Amino acid sequence: MSYCFQLQHSIFLPRHFPFHCFSHYNISSRIPFSSFSCEKDLDMKDLKEDSEMLVADPVLLEKKIDSIRFAGPHKLQVIADFDATLTKFWVNGTRGQSSHGLLQQGNPEYDAKRQQLYDYYHPLEFSPTIGLEEKTKLMEEWWGKTHALLVEGGLTYESIRTSVADANIAFREGVVELFEFLEERDIPVLIFSAGLADIIEEVLRSKLHRTFKNVRIVSNRMVFDDDGRLVSFKGKLIHSLNKNEHALDMAAPVHEQSGDLNGPSDENDSVKKRTNVLLLGDHIGDLGMSDGLNYETRISVGFLNHNIENSLSCYQEAFDVVFVNDAAMWGVIKLASQMCSSES
């Protein structure tokens, strides 16, 4: 069994890796967002020289960029994983929390029960000896039990707000600018997560201090009663193995405040007609987020945050572009700018 195959079914061990190991790549100074509008075409040299950005096949990438640019922004959508993709892997010198892991229910007994489920099922999720069908059943079982504990333990809005406020979580530099860039051009951003949409929304509201009309979340959504207590979940269950465009009917805009009941809208049908994709993920398995979409051209960007020495070759085989060392989003914005450029 190859290491690259095992990588798709294994958990990474946090590890720092010095960037000087890639010293043969030129390091360019950060370019302000205002200096690369969609009307300015950036050549491949700009992209290849970007700090912490690695491209295995520049010729293929350039062909894909040309194809997407020729089709126009109205055919483009962005699909992004949340944890360790939009958010940073390292925060204040320590491993940042995930949207899954930050939740404290306000009930130690139920927090402990959810941890017990994690300790049992998480190794099974990444086991290379369990088949996909059996693993899918196990993931449905895990998520179902976890959601039941959240309801039974009386999770409230206030617990979510407090958990996010106390969490060690932060967005990568440039995420706001990326969202603004795409919003100005009516390019939808689909955030796919097997976690909880309500937590992701609270992180967006509290850390970015604004919402974006083009950002939609495909994740598990909660239903609260008038007292702000969780009573159920709505729609299909989304877990780590079905986090893709087959679940698009669960997509909904970011709510202005906790408890808004706006659900999926007809806009999801128009998203399916956008057949060019910029995909952002931090795990090779995130490439499956575009499953279910009959795309014409896909440019995949992988954030390799740790264990770089062992994983880099596999990431470069799998992704068109790889960013290392918990990189910021400036390179992605430059890439998106080139894809949108009106110049030939």
mmCIF file of C-alpha atoms in Angstrom:
data_model
loop_
_atom_site.group_PDB
_atom_site.id
_atom_site.type_symbol
_atom_site.label_atom_id
_atom_site.label_comp_id
_atom_site.label_asym_id
_atom_site.label_seq_id
_atom_site.Cartn_x
_atom_site.Cartn_y
_atom_site.Cartn_z
ATOM 1 C CA MET A 1 0.000 0.000 0.000
ATOM 2 C CA SER A 2 1.509 3.365 -1.019
ATOM 3 C CA TYR A 3 2.152 6.136 1.462
ATOM 4 C CA CYS A 4 -0.035 8.511 -0.584
ATOM 5 C CA PHE A 5 -2.970 6.107 -0.280
ATOM 6 C CA GLN A 6 -2.433 5.725 3.435
ATOM 7 C CA LEU A 7 -2.288 9.500 3.761
ATOM 8 C CA GLN A 8 -5.921 9.763 2.752
ATOM 9 C CA HIS A 9 -6.911 7.510 5.644
ATOM 10 C CA SER A 10 -4.514 8.609 8.348
ATOM 11 C CA ILE A 11 -4.334 11.399 10.885
ATOM 12 C CA PHE A 12 -1.394 13.802 10.713
ATOM 13 C CA LEU A 13 0.908 14.420 13.657
ATOM 14 C CA PRO A 14 1.543 18.144 14.301
ATOM 15 C CA ARG A 15 5.034 19.109 13.323
ATOM 16 C CA HIS A 16 6.925 22.281 12.490
ATOM 17 C CA PHE A 17 8.968 22.198 9.310
ATOM 18 C CA PRO A 18 11.500 24.940 8.486
ATOM 19 C CA PHE A 19 10.784 26.797 5.271
ATOM 20 C CA HIS A 20 14.478 27.028 4.443
ATOM 21 C CA CYS A 21 14.138 23.462 3.118
ATOM 22 C CA PHE A 22 12.402 25.090 0.128
ATOM 23 C CA SER A 23 14.930 27.874 -0.273
ATOM 24 C CA HIS A 24 15.147 27.287 -4.018
ATOM 25 C CA TYR A 25 11.772 29.018 -4.325
ATOM 26 C CA ASN A 26 11.990 32.789 -4.440
ATOM 27 C CA ILE A 27 10.216 34.635 -1.655
ATOM 28 C CA SER A 28 8.283 37.708 -2.762
ATOM 29 C CA SER A 29 7.029 40.448 -0.502
ATOM 30 C CA ARG A 30 3.343 40.501 0.350
ATOM 31 C CA ILE A 31 1.257 42.304 -2.227
ATOM 32 C CA PRO A 32 -1.575 44.462 -0.865
ATOM 33 C CA PHE A 33 -5.046 43.334 -1.874
ATOM 34 C CA SER A 34 -5.728 46.606 -3.664
ATOM 35 C CA SER A 35 -2.824 46.008 -6.045
ATOM 36 C CA PHE A 36 -4.320 42.990 -7.797
ATOM 37 C CA SER A 37 -7.821 43.654 -8.966
ATOM 38 C CA CYS A 38 -9.685 41.361 -11.294
ATOM 39 C CA GLU A 39 -8.780 43.659 -14.152
ATOM 40 C CA LYS A 40 -5.070 43.026 -13.736
ATOM 41 C CA ASP A 41 -3.617 39.882 -15.216
ATOM 42 C CA LEU A 42 -0.866 38.333 -13.114
ATOM 43 C CA ASP A 43 1.582 36.152 -15.007
ATOM 44 C CA MET A 44 2.651 32.705 -13.896
ATOM 45 C CA LYS A 45 5.975 34.090 -12.670
ATOM 46 C CA ASP A 46 4.109 36.108 -10.024
ATOM 47 C CA LEU A 47 2.381 32.978 -8.814
ATOM 48 C CA LYS A 48 5.414 30.692 -8.853
ATOM 49 C CA GLU A 49 7.496 33.210 -6.915
ATOM 50 C CA ASP A 50 4.902 33.603 -4.169
ATOM 51 C CA SER A 51 6.256 32.667 -0.759
ATOM 52 C CA GLU A 52 5.218 29.235 0.495
ATOM 53 C CA MET A 53 3.432 28.362 -2.768
ATOM 54 C CA LEU A 54 4.422 25.207 -4.663
ATOM 55 C CA VAL A 55 3.188 24.202 -8.140
ATOM 56 C CA ALA A 56 4.080 20.746 -9.425
ATOM 57 C CA ASP A 57 2.899 21.316 -13.010
ATOM 58 C CA PRO A 58 2.901 25.025 -13.947
ATOM 59 C CA VAL A 59 1.935 24.302 -17.557
ATOM 60 C CA LEU A 60 -1.200 22.392 -16.538
ATOM 61 C CA LEU A 61 -2.111 25.067 -13.992
ATOM 62 C CA GLU A 62 -1.784 27.782 -16.616
ATOM 63 C CA LYS A 63 -4.055 25.838 -18.982
ATOM 64 C CA LYS A 64 -6.673 25.485 -16.261
ATOM 65 C CA ILE A 65 -6.478 29.186 -15.399
ATOM 66 C CA ASP A 66 -6.915 30.093 -19.064
ATOM 67 C CA SER A 67 -9.924 27.782 -19.357
ATOM 68 C CA ILE A 68 -11.647 29.278 -16.317
ATOM 69 C CA ARG A 69 -10.820 32.839 -17.383
ATOM 70 C CA PHE A 70 -12.224 32.215 -20.861
ATOM 71 C CA ALA A 71 -15.522 30.887 -19.402
ATOM 72 C CA GLY A 72 -15.901 33.933 -17.159
ATOM 73 C CA PRO A 73 -16.625 34.523 -13.444
ATOM 74 C CA HIS A 74 -20.306 33.620 -13.897
ATOM 75 C CA LYS A 75 -19.242 29.984 -14.383
ATOM 76 C CA LEU A 76 -16.996 29.879 -11.305
ATOM 77 C CA GLN A 77 -17.679 28.758 -7.746
ATOM 78 C CA VAL A 78 -15.359 28.323 -4.767
ATOM 79 C CA ILE A 79 -15.629 25.248 -2.544
ATOM 80 C CA ALA A 80 -13.760 25.476 0.750
ATOM 81 C CA ASP A 81 -13.196 23.307 3.754
ATOM 82 C CA PHE A 82 -13.381 25.248 7.042
ATOM 83 C CA ASP A 83 -11.049 23.902 9.721
ATOM 84 C CA ALA A 84 -7.324 24.388 9.009
ATOM 85 C CA THR A 85 -8.222 25.688 5.532
ATOM 86 C CA LEU A 86 -10.017 28.970 6.128
ATOM 87 C CA THR A 87 -8.783 28.908 9.727
ATOM 88 C CA LYS A 88 -5.163 28.762 10.855
ATOM 89 C CA PHE A 89 -3.531 25.559 11.983
ATOM 90 C CA TRP A 90 -1.337 27.337 14.520
ATOM 91 C CA VAL A 91 -2.803 30.098 16.707
ATOM 92 C CA ASN A 92 -0.606 31.989 19.167
ATOM 93 C CA GLY A 93 2.035 29.280 18.992
ATOM 94 C CA THR A 94 -0.301 26.387 19.771
ATOM 95 C CA ARG A 95 -2.528 24.086 17.709
ATOM 96 C CA GLY A 96 -5.689 26.008 16.892
ATOM 97 C CA GLN A 97 -9.029 24.488 17.823
ATOM 98 C CA SER A 98 -11.425 23.140 15.224
ATOM 99 C CA SER A 99 -15.073 24.129 14.988
ATOM 100 C CA HIS A 100 -15.818 20.574 16.144
ATOM 101 C CA GLY A 101 -13.479 20.628 19.113
ATOM 102 C CA LEU A 102 -14.177 24.055 20.571
ATOM 103 C CA LEU A 103 -17.736 23.329 21.704
ATOM 104 C CA GLN A 104 -18.248 23.146 25.436
ATOM 105 C CA GLN A 105 -21.792 22.082 26.210
ATOM 106 C CA GLY A 106 -21.890 23.675 29.637
ATOM 107 C CA ASN A 107 -22.481 20.215 31.042
ATOM 108 C CA PRO A 108 -19.255 18.361 31.991
ATOM 109 C CA GLU A 109 -20.988 14.988 31.966
ATOM 110 C CA TYR A 110 -22.042 15.348 28.337
ATOM 111 C CA ASP A 111 -18.751 16.925 27.266
ATOM 112 C CA ALA A 112 -17.071 13.788 28.635
ATOM 113 C CA LYS A 113 -19.514 11.497 26.830
ATOM 114 C CA ARG A 114 -18.827 13.219 23.516
ATOM 115 C CA GLN A 115 -15.094 12.881 24.140
ATOM 116 C CA GLN A 116 -15.541 9.162 24.734
ATOM 117 C CA LEU A 117 -17.281 8.848 21.378
ATOM 118 C CA TYR A 118 -14.426 10.738 19.738
ATOM 119 C CA ASP A 119 -11.825 8.483 21.330
ATOM 120 C CA TYR A 120 -13.635 5.401 20.010
ATOM 121 C CA TYR A 121 -14.695 6.461 16.519
ATOM 122 C CA HIS A 122 -11.908 8.796 15.433
ATOM 123 C CA PRO A 123 -9.324 6.025 14.954
ATOM 124 C CA LEU A 124 -11.917 4.081 12.955
ATOM 125 C CA GLU A 125 -12.469 7.072 10.662
ATOM 126 C CA PHE A 126 -8.837 6.911 9.522
ATOM 127 C CA SER A 127 -8.322 3.164 9.659
ATOM 128 C CA PRO A 128 -6.924 1.826 6.342
ATOM 129 C CA THR A 129 -8.366 -1.646 7.034
ATOM 130 C CA ILE A 130 -12.063 -0.671 7.158
ATOM 131 C CA GLY A 131 -13.961 -0.549 3.868
ATOM 132 C CA LEU A 132 -15.825 2.545 2.732
ATOM 133 C CA GLU A 133 -19.304 1.065 3.199
ATOM 134 C CA GLU A 134 -18.617 -0.064 6.753
ATOM 135 C CA LYS A 135 -16.796 3.163 7.573
ATOM 136 C CA THR A 136 -19.724 5.231 6.301
ATOM 137 C CA LYS A 137 -22.074 3.362 8.645
ATOM 138 C CA LEU A 138 -19.690 3.978 11.536
ATOM 139 C CA MET A 139 -19.542 7.702 10.760
ATOM 140 C CA GLU A 140 -23.339 7.928 10.597
ATOM 141 C CA GLU A 141 -23.452 6.150 13.947
ATOM 142 C CA TRP A 142 -20.883 8.497 15.491
ATOM 143 C CA TRP A 143 -22.507 11.679 14.254
ATOM 144 C CA GLY A 144 -25.975 10.474 15.225
ATOM 145 C CA LYS A 145 -24.891 9.645 18.778
ATOM 146 C CA THR A 146 -23.065 12.946 19.127
ATOM 147 C CA HIS A 147 -26.063 14.946 17.951
ATOM 148 C CA ALA A 148 -28.300 13.024 20.358
ATOM 149 C CA LEU A 149 -25.986 13.934 23.254
ATOM 150 C CA LEU A 150 -26.105 17.597 22.286
ATOM 151 C CA VAL A 151 -29.907 17.535 22.410
ATOM 152 C CA GLU A 152 -30.106 15.411 25.545
ATOM 153 C CA GLY A 153 -27.529 17.549 27.335
ATOM 154 C CA GLY A 154 -29.470 20.739 26.676
ATOM 155 C CA LEU A 155 -27.094 22.675 24.405
ATOM 156 C CA THR A 156 -28.039 26.363 24.192
ATOM 157 C CA TYR A 157 -27.225 29.387 22.005
ATOM 158 C CA GLU A 158 -25.361 30.850 24.928
ATOM 159 C CA SER A 159 -23.091 27.800 25.182
ATOM 160 C CA ILE A 160 -22.159 28.207 21.524
ATOM 161 C CA ARG A 161 -21.421 31.915 21.926
ATOM 162 C CA THR A 162 -19.340 31.303 25.032
ATOM 163 C CA SER A 163 -17.457 28.406 23.438
ATOM 164 C CA VAL A 164 -16.531 30.476 20.379
ATOM 165 C CA ALA A 165 -15.563 33.503 22.484
ATOM 166 C CA ASP A 166 -13.214 31.341 24.571
ATOM 167 C CA ALA A 167 -11.852 29.297 21.650
ATOM 168 C CA ASN A 168 -8.306 29.346 20.316
ATOM 169 C CA ILE A 169 -9.375 29.770 16.691
ATOM 170 C CA ALA A 170 -8.512 32.372 14.062
ATOM 171 C CA PHE A 171 -8.859 32.880 10.318
ATOM 172 C CA ARG A 172 -5.896 32.990 7.997
ATOM 173 C CA GLU A 173 -4.771 36.438 6.982
ATOM 174 C CA GLY A 174 -6.484 37.412 3.754
ATOM 175 C CA VAL A 175 -9.721 35.456 4.255
ATOM 176 C CA VAL A 176 -11.783 38.653 4.541
ATOM 177 C CA GLU A 177 -10.128 40.075 1.431
ATOM 178 C CA LEU A 178 -10.756 36.831 -0.459
ATOM 179 C CA PHE A 179 -14.440 36.848 0.471
ATOM 180 C CA GLU A 180 -14.718 40.516 -0.516
ATOM 181 C CA PHE A 181 -12.972 39.874 -3.828
ATOM 182 C CA LEU A 182 -15.391 37.050 -4.656
ATOM 183 C CA GLU A 183 -18.471 38.893 -3.360
ATOM 184 C CA GLU A 184 -17.751 41.863 -5.639
ATOM 185 C CA ARG A 185 -17.873 39.474 -8.600
ATOM 186 C CA ASP A 186 -20.908 37.467 -7.436
ATOM 187 C CA ILE A 187 -18.831 34.298 -7.165
ATOM 188 C CA PRO A 188 -20.396 31.959 -4.574
ATOM 189 C CA VAL A 189 -18.340 30.436 -1.779
ATOM 190 C CA LEU A 190 -19.554 27.106 -0.409
ATOM 191 C CA ILE A 191 -18.066 26.222 2.965
ATOM 192 C CA PHE A 192 -18.323 22.468 3.441
ATOM 193 C CA SER A 193 -18.072 21.057 6.950
ATOM 194 C CA ALA A 194 -19.037 17.862 8.720
ATOM 195 C CA GLY A 195 -19.344 19.934 11.879
ATOM 196 C CA LEU A 196 -22.094 22.314 12.956
ATOM 197 C CA ALA A 197 -23.199 25.222 10.792
ATOM 198 C CA ASP A 198 -24.350 27.224 13.811
ATOM 199 C CA ILE A 199 -20.849 27.144 15.308
ATOM 200 C CA ILE A 200 -19.205 28.063 12.002
ATOM 201 C CA GLU A 201 -21.603 30.989 11.642
ATOM 202 C CA GLU A 202 -20.782 32.199 15.144
ATOM 203 C CA VAL A 203 -17.050 31.982 14.363
ATOM 204 C CA LEU A 204 -17.609 33.983 11.157
ATOM 205 C CA ARG A 205 -19.680 36.624 12.957
ATOM 206 C CA SER A 206 -17.377 36.979 15.960
ATOM 207 C CA LYS A 207 -14.018 36.822 14.161
ATOM 208 C CA LEU A 208 -14.792 38.575 10.864
ATOM 209 C CA HIS A 209 -17.419 40.956 12.288
ATOM 210 C CA ARG A 210 -19.514 40.857 9.135
ATOM 211 C CA THR A 211 -21.333 38.512 6.791
ATOM 212 C CA PHE A 212 -21.001 38.028 3.042
ATOM 213 C CA LYS A 213 -23.943 37.600 0.694
ATOM 214 C CA ASN A 214 -22.045 35.100 -1.466
ATOM 215 C CA VAL A 215 -20.967 32.764 1.375
ATOM 216 C CA ARG A 216 -23.079 29.682 2.022
ATOM 217 C CA ILE A 217 -22.516 26.882 4.519
ATOM 218 C CA VAL A 218 -23.124 23.206 3.822
ATOM 219 C CA SER A 219 -23.153 21.602 7.256
ATOM 220 C CA ASN A 220 -25.356 20.206 10.009
ATOM 221 C CA ARG A 221 -27.937 22.718 11.196
ATOM 222 C CA MET A 222 -29.619 22.927 14.569
ATOM 223 C CA VAL A 223 -33.191 23.757 15.551
ATOM 224 C CA PHE A 224 -33.661 25.690 18.796
ATOM 225 C CA ASP A 225 -36.806 26.403 20.793
ATOM 226 C CA ASP A 226 -37.942 29.842 21.947
ATOM 227 C CA ASP A 227 -35.733 29.568 25.012
ATOM 228 C CA GLY A 228 -32.630 29.036 22.904
ATOM 229 C CA ARG A 229 -32.294 25.336 23.701
ATOM 230 C CA LEU A 230 -31.412 22.748 21.041
ATOM 231 C CA VAL A 231 -34.340 20.461 20.234
ATOM 232 C CA SER A 232 -33.339 18.761 16.961
ATOM 233 C CA PHE A 233 -31.316 18.880 13.746
ATOM 234 C CA LYS A 234 -32.742 19.716 10.325
ATOM 235 C CA GLY A 235 -32.169 18.003 7.009
ATOM 236 C CA LYS A 236 -29.814 15.191 6.118
ATOM 237 C CA LEU A 237 -26.881 14.293 8.335
ATOM 238 C CA ILE A 238 -23.534 15.446 6.951
ATOM 239 C CA HIS A 239 -20.482 13.550 8.137
ATOM 240 C CA SER A 240 -16.857 13.338 7.061
ATOM 241 C CA LEU A 241 -17.539 10.888 4.214
ATOM 242 C CA ASN A 242 -20.477 12.636 2.510
ATOM 243 C CA LYS A 243 -19.214 16.222 2.700
ATOM 244 C CA ASN A 244 -19.679 17.020 -0.985
ATOM 245 C CA GLU A 245 -22.010 18.613 -3.521
ATOM 246 C CA HIS A 246 -24.470 15.756 -3.101
ATOM 247 C CA ALA A 247 -25.328 17.602 0.149
ATOM 248 C CA LEU A 248 -25.795 20.937 -1.630
ATOM 249 C CA ASP A 249 -29.490 21.106 -0.762
ATOM 250 C CA MET A 250 -28.333 21.762 2.820
ATOM 251 C CA ALA A 251 -26.532 24.957 1.794
ATOM 252 C CA ALA A 252 -27.826 28.141 3.422
ATOM 253 C CA PRO A 253 -26.496 31.699 3.738
ATOM 254 C CA VAL A 254 -24.750 32.855 6.892
ATOM 255 C CA HIS A 255 -27.422 34.127 9.262
ATOM 256 C CA GLU A 256 -27.139 37.648 10.626
ATOM 257 C CA GLN A 257 -27.638 36.401 14.173
ATOM 258 C CA SER A 258 -27.966 33.162 16.121
ATOM 259 C CA GLY A 259 -31.304 31.454 15.744
ATOM 260 C CA ASP A 260 -32.313 32.808 12.347
ATOM 261 C CA LEU A 261 -34.398 30.161 10.664
ATOM 262 C CA ASN A 262 -33.644 30.914 7.030
ATOM 263 C CA GLY A 263 -32.948 27.617 5.315
ATOM 264 C CA PRO A 264 -31.707 26.538 1.906
ATOM 265 C CA SER A 265 -32.916 28.572 -1.033
ATOM 266 C CA ASP A 266 -33.393 28.219 -4.767
ATOM 267 C CA GLU A 267 -29.936 29.751 -5.258
ATOM 268 C CA ASN A 268 -28.496 26.278 -4.759
ATOM 269 C CA ASP A 269 -29.765 25.279 -8.203
ATOM 270 C CA SER A 270 -27.871 28.133 -9.833
ATOM 271 C CA VAL A 271 -24.681 27.085 -8.055
ATOM 272 C CA LYS A 272 -24.878 23.682 -9.743
ATOM 273 C CA LYS A 273 -24.696 25.458 -13.108
ATOM 274 C CA ARG A 274 -21.312 26.923 -12.233
ATOM 275 C CA THR A 275 -19.112 24.209 -13.645
ATOM 276 C CA ASN A 276 -15.678 25.665 -12.915
ATOM 277 C CA VAL A 277 -14.329 25.185 -9.402
ATOM 278 C CA LEU A 278 -11.626 26.597 -7.188
ATOM 279 C CA LEU A 279 -11.357 24.052 -4.376
ATOM 280 C CA LEU A 280 -9.577 24.790 -1.083
ATOM 281 C CA GLY A 281 -8.741 22.075 1.436
ATOM 282 C CA ASP A 282 -6.124 20.904 3.916
ATOM 283 C CA HIS A 283 -6.526 17.145 3.466
ATOM 284 C CA ILE A 284 -6.369 14.993 0.355
ATOM 285 C CA GLY A 285 -9.841 13.729 1.231
ATOM 286 C CA ASP A 286 -11.164 17.285 0.762
ATOM 287 C CA LEU A 287 -10.837 16.762 -2.992
ATOM 288 C CA GLY A 288 -14.069 14.781 -2.671
ATOM 289 C CA MET A 289 -15.992 17.972 -1.848
ATOM 290 C CA SER A 290 -16.606 18.493 -5.547
ATOM 291 C CA ASP A 291 -18.082 14.991 -5.948
ATOM 292 C CA GLY A 292 -21.594 15.277 -7.316
ATOM 293 C CA LEU A 293 -20.743 18.304 -9.440
ATOM 294 C CA ASN A 294 -20.204 17.717 -13.134
ATOM 295 C CA TYR A 295 -17.420 20.280 -13.318
ATOM 296 C CA GLU A 296 -15.519 21.208 -16.463
ATOM 297 C CA THR A 297 -12.358 22.616 -14.892
ATOM 298 C CA ARG A 298 -11.200 22.377 -11.279
ATOM 299 C CA ILE A 299 -8.182 24.025 -9.711
ATOM 300 C CA SER A 300 -7.412 22.442 -6.352
ATOM 301 C CA VAL A 301 -5.430 24.201 -3.636
ATOM 302 C CA GLY A 302 -4.060 22.242 -0.699
ATOM 303 C CA PHE A 303 -2.866 23.756 2.581
ATOM 304 C CA LEU A 304 -0.168 21.489 3.965
ATOM 305 C CA ASN A 305 0.127 22.766 7.502
ATOM 306 C CA HIS A 306 2.374 20.181 9.147
ATOM 307 C CA ASN A 307 4.216 16.882 8.603
ATOM 308 C CA ILE A 308 5.449 18.543 5.429
ATOM 309 C CA GLU A 309 8.542 16.449 4.856
ATOM 310 C CA ASN A 310 6.543 13.210 4.644
ATOM 311 C CA SER A 311 3.434 14.569 2.938
ATOM 312 C CA LEU A 312 4.625 17.094 0.370
ATOM 313 C CA SER A 313 5.062 14.709 -2.572
ATOM 314 C CA CYS A 314 1.574 13.271 -2.091
ATOM 315 C CA TYR A 315 0.020 16.724 -1.841
ATOM 316 C CA GLN A 316 1.775 17.855 -4.996
ATOM 317 C CA GLU A 317 0.461 14.791 -6.827
ATOM 318 C CA ALA A 318 -3.085 15.451 -5.604
ATOM 319 C CA PHE A 319 -3.395 19.276 -5.691
ATOM 320 C CA ASP A 320 -2.644 21.755 -8.457
ATOM 321 C CA VAL A 321 -1.230 24.206 -5.918
ATOM 322 C CA VAL A 322 0.170 23.549 -2.444
ATOM 323 C CA PHE A 323 0.724 26.144 0.276
ATOM 324 C CA VAL A 324 2.966 25.154 3.169
ATOM 325 C CA ASN A 325 3.646 26.362 6.713
ATOM 326 C CA ASP A 326 0.138 27.580 7.568
ATOM 327 C CA ALA A 327 0.303 30.146 4.766
ATOM 328 C CA ALA A 328 -1.978 33.172 4.465
ATOM 329 C CA MET A 329 -4.606 33.592 1.722
ATOM 330 C CA TRP A 330 -2.774 36.200 -0.330
ATOM 331 C CA GLY A 331 -1.602 33.647 -2.889
ATOM 332 C CA VAL A 332 -5.148 32.315 -3.299
ATOM 333 C CA ILE A 333 -6.402 35.841 -3.957
ATOM 334 C CA LYS A 334 -3.755 36.341 -6.622
ATOM 335 C CA LEU A 335 -4.725 33.023 -8.176
ATOM 336 C CA ALA A 336 -8.412 33.993 -8.166
ATOM 337 C CA SER A 337 -7.503 37.352 -9.680
ATOM 338 C CA GLN A 338 -5.804 35.670 -12.600
ATOM 339 C CA MET A 339 -8.749 33.334 -13.090
ATOM 340 C CA CYS A 340 -11.091 36.328 -13.283
ATOM 341 C CA SER A 341 -8.961 38.587 -15.435
ATOM 342 C CA SER A 342 -10.628 40.006 -18.538
ATOM 343 C CA GLU A 343 -7.299 40.227 -20.331
ATOM 344 C CA SER A 344 -6.186 37.422 -22.621
#
